[in-house]
Coordinates of C-alpha atoms in Angstrom, one line a residue:
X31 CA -119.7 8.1 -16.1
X32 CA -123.6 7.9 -15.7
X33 CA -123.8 6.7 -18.6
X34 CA -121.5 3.6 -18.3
X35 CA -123.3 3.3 -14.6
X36 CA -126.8 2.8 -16.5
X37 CA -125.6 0.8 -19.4
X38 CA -123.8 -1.9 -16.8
X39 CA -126.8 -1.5 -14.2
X40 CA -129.0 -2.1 -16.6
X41 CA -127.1 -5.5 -18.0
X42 CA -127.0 -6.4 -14.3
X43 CA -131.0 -6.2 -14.1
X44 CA -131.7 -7.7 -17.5
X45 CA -129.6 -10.7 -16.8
X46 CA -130.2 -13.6 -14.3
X47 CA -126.3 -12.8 -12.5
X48 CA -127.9 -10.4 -10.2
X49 CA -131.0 -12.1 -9.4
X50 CA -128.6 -15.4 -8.8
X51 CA -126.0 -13.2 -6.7
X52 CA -129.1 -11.7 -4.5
X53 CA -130.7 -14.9 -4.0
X54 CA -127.7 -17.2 -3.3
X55 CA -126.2 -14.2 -0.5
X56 CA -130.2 -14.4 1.3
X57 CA -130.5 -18.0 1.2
X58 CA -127.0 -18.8 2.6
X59 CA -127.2 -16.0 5.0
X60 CA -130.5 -16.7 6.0
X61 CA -129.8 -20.0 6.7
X62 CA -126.8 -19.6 8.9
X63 CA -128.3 -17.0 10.8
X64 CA -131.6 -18.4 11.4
X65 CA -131.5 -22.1 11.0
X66 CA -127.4 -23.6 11.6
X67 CA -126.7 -21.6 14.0
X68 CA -129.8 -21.4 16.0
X69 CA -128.5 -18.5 18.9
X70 CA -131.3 -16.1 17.4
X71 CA -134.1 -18.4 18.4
X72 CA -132.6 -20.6 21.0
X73 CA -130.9 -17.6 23.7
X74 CA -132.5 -14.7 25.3
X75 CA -130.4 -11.9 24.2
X76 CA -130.8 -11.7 20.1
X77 CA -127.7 -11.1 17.7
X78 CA -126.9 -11.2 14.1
X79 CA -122.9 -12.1 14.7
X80 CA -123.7 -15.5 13.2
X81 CA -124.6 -13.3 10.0
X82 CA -122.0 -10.9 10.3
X83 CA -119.3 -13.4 10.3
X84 CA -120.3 -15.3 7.1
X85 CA -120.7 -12.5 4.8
X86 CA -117.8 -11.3 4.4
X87 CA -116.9 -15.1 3.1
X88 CA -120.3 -15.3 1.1
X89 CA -119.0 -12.2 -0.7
X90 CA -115.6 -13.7 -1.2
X91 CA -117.0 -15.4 -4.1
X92 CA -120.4 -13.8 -5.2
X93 CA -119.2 -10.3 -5.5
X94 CA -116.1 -11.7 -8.0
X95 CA -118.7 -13.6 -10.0
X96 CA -120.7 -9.8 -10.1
X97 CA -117.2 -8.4 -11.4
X98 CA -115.7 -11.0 -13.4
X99 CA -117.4 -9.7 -16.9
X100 CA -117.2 -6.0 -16.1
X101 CA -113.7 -6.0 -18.2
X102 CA -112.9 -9.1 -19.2
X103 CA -116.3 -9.4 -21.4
X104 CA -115.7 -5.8 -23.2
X105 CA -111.6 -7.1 -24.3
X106 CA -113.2 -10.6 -25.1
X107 CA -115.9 -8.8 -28.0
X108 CA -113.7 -5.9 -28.7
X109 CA -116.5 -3.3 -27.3
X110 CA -113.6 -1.8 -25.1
X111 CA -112.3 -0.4 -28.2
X112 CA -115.9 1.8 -28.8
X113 CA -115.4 3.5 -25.2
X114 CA -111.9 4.1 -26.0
X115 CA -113.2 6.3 -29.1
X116 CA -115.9 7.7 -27.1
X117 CA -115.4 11.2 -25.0
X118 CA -114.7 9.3 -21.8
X119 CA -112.0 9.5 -19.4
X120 CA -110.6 6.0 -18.0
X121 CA -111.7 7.3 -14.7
X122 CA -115.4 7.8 -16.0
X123 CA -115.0 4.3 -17.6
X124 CA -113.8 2.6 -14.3
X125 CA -115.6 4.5 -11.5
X126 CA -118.8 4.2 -13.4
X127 CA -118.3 -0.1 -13.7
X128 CA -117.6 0.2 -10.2
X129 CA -120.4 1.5 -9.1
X130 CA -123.1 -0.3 -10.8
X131 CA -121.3 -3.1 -8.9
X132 CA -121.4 -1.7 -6.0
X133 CA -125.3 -0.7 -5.9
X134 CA -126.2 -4.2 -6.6
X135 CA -124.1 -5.2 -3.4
X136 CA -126.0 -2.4 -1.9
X137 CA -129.5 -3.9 -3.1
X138 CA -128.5 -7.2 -1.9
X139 CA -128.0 -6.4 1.6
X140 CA -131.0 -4.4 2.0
X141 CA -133.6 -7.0 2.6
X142 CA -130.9 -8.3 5.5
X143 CA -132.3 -5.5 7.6
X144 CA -135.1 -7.3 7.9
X145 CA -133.3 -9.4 10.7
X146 CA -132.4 -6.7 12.6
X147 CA -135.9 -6.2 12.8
X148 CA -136.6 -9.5 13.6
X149 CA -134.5 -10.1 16.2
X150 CA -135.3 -6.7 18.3
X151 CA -138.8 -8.4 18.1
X152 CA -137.9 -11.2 19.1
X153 CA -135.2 -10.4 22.3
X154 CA -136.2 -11.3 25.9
X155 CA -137.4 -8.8 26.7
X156 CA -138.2 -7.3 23.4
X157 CA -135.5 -4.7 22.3
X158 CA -132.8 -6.7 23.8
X159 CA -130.3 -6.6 21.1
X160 CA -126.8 -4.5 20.7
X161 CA -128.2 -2.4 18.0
X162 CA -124.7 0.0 18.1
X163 CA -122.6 -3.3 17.3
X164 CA -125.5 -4.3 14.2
X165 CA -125.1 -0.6 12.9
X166 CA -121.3 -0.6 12.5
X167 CA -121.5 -4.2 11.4
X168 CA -123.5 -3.0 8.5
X169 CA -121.5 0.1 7.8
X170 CA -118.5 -2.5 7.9
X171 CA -120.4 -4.6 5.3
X172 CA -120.9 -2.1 2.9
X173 CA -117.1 -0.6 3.0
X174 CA -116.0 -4.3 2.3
X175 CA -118.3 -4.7 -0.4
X176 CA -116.8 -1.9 -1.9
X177 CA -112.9 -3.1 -1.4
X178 CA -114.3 -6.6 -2.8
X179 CA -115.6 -4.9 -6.2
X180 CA -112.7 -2.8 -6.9
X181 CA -110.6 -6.2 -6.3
X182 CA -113.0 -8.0 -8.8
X183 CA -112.9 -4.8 -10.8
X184 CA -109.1 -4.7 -11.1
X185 CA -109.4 -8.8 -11.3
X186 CA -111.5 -8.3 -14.7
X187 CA -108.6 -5.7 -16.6
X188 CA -106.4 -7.8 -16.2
X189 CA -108.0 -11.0 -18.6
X190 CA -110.3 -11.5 -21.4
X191 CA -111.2 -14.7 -19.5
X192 CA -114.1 -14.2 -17.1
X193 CA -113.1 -17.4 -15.4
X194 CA -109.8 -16.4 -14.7
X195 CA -111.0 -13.0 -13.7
X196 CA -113.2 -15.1 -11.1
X197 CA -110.8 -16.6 -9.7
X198 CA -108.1 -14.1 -9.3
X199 CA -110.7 -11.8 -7.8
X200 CA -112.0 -14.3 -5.2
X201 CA -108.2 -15.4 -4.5
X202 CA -107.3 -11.7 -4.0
X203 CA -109.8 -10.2 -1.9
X204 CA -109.4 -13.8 0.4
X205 CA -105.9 -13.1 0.9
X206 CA -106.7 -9.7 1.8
X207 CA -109.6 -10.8 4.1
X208 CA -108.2 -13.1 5.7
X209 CA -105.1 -14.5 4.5
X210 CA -103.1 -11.6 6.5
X211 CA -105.1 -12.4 9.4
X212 CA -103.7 -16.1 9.1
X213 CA -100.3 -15.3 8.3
X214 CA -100.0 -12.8 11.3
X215 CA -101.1 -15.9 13.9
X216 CA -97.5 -17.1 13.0
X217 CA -95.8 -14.3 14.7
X218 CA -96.2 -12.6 18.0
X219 CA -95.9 -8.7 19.2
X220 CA -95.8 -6.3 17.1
X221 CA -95.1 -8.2 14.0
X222 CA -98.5 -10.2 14.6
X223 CA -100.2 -7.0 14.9
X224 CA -98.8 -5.1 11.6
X225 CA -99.8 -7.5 9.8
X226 CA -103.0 -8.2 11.0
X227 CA -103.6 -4.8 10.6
X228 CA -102.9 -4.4 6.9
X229 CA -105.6 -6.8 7.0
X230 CA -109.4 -6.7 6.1
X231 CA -110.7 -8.8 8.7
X232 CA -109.0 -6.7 11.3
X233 CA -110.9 -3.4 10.7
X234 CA -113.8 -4.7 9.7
X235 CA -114.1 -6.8 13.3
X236 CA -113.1 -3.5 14.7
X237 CA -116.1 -1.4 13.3
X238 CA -118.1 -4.6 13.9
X239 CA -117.9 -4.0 18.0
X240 CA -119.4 -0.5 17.2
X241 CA -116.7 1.8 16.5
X242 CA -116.9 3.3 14.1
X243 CA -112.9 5.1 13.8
X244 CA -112.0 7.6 11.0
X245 CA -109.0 5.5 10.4
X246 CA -110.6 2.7 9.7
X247 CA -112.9 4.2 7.1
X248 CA -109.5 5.9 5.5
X249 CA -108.4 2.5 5.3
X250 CA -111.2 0.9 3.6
X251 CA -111.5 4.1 1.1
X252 CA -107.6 3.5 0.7
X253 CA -107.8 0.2 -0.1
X254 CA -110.7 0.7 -2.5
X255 CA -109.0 4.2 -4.2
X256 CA -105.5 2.2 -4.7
X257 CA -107.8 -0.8 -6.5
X258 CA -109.0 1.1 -8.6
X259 CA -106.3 3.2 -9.1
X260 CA -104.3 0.0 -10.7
X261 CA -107.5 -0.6 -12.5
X262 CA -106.9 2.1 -14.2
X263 CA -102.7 1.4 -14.5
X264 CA -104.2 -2.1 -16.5
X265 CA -107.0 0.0 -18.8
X266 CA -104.6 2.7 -19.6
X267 CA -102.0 -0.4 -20.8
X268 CA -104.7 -1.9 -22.7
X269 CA -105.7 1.4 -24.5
X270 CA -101.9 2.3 -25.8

């Protein structure tokens, strides 16, 4: 598994997809946070909601693009059938894709901290920011990164087409985001709040306010085990 983790890391790094992916998600976020939406420099009390809000949608689409060739590019060349005849499991195979992907999410979100910083600095008075909310936000962040990478993961098995795979794995973990969400506005009670709950948006909001729940981190790591779980259902069809 190491092994596949360095060897896709490493193609990440020498390649300008992960330079592009960083860039666009600081630019975009920077820009909404500091410059469209203004409340950081214009109000009193400091927040990063603006940021936390368009993330999730920013990663919508880059973490897909980060994803798309993970699969599709090894049954488009025929390297696929080399690991196959290699002493790996599937599991090794697909957990260690997964997690190169995952650590450039990680790496991408790192220099966001610097606007936590920023706006603890610059609250009236100075610490005058909600810094319980910013943590769970993050931790939020990071557990949706990883559903949206096992989406795009399972996304890539299932084409040789990396534009396909794109777009299956944006349309997929959009539906999950926030599609439910959508769909549940057309109902009321306890319908409404079922499905809202099956949702992404739901308990990511939820950890957002600061809480951070055990069952909402079993839900994210459900999610994310049962995506990569069919991952491997689509590899293991591939391989017979």
């Amino acid at each position: 598994m190491l092994t596949i983790f360095r060897k896709e890391l490493n193609s990440f790094l020498n390649s300008l997809v992960a330079y592009i992916v960083i860039g666009v998600f600081l630019v975009l976020a920077g820009l909404f946070t500091w410059v469209f939406e203004g409340n950081v420099l214009d109000y009193g009390y400091a927040d990063l909601n603006s940021f936390f809000q368009l993330a999730p949608y920013i990663f919508i689409f880059l973490i897909p693009s980060i994803t798309m060739r993970l699969f599709s590019e090894e049954f488009k060349t025929g390297t696929i059938e080399l690991l196959f005849t290699k002493p790996l499991t599937d599991w090794q195979i697909i957990l260690g894709k997964f997690l190169a992907a995952f650590i450039l999410i990680v790496v991408a979100l790192l220099p966001t901290f610097l606007y936590y910083y920023s706006v603890y600095e610059l609250g009236n008075p100075k610490g005058n920011v909600d810094t319980s909310a910013i943590v769970g936000s993050y931790v939020g962040l990071f557990f949706l990164g990883g559903v949206f990478a096992a989406i795009g993961l399972w996304a890539s098995s299932l084409t040789d087409n990396q534009v396909v795979a794109f777009i299956i794995g944006a349309l997929a973990c959009f539906l999950l985001y926030d599609g439910l969400h959508q769909l549940a506005q057309l109902f009321n009670g306890s319908t409404q709040y079922l499905i809202d709950y099956t949702g992404l948006s739901y308990h990511y909001e939820s950890i957002g306010r600061g809480s951070i729940d055990s069952r909402t981190l079993v839900y994210f790591l459900s999610v994310t085990i049962l995506m990569l779980y069919l991952t491997k259902v689509q590899v293991s069809t591939k391989k017979s």
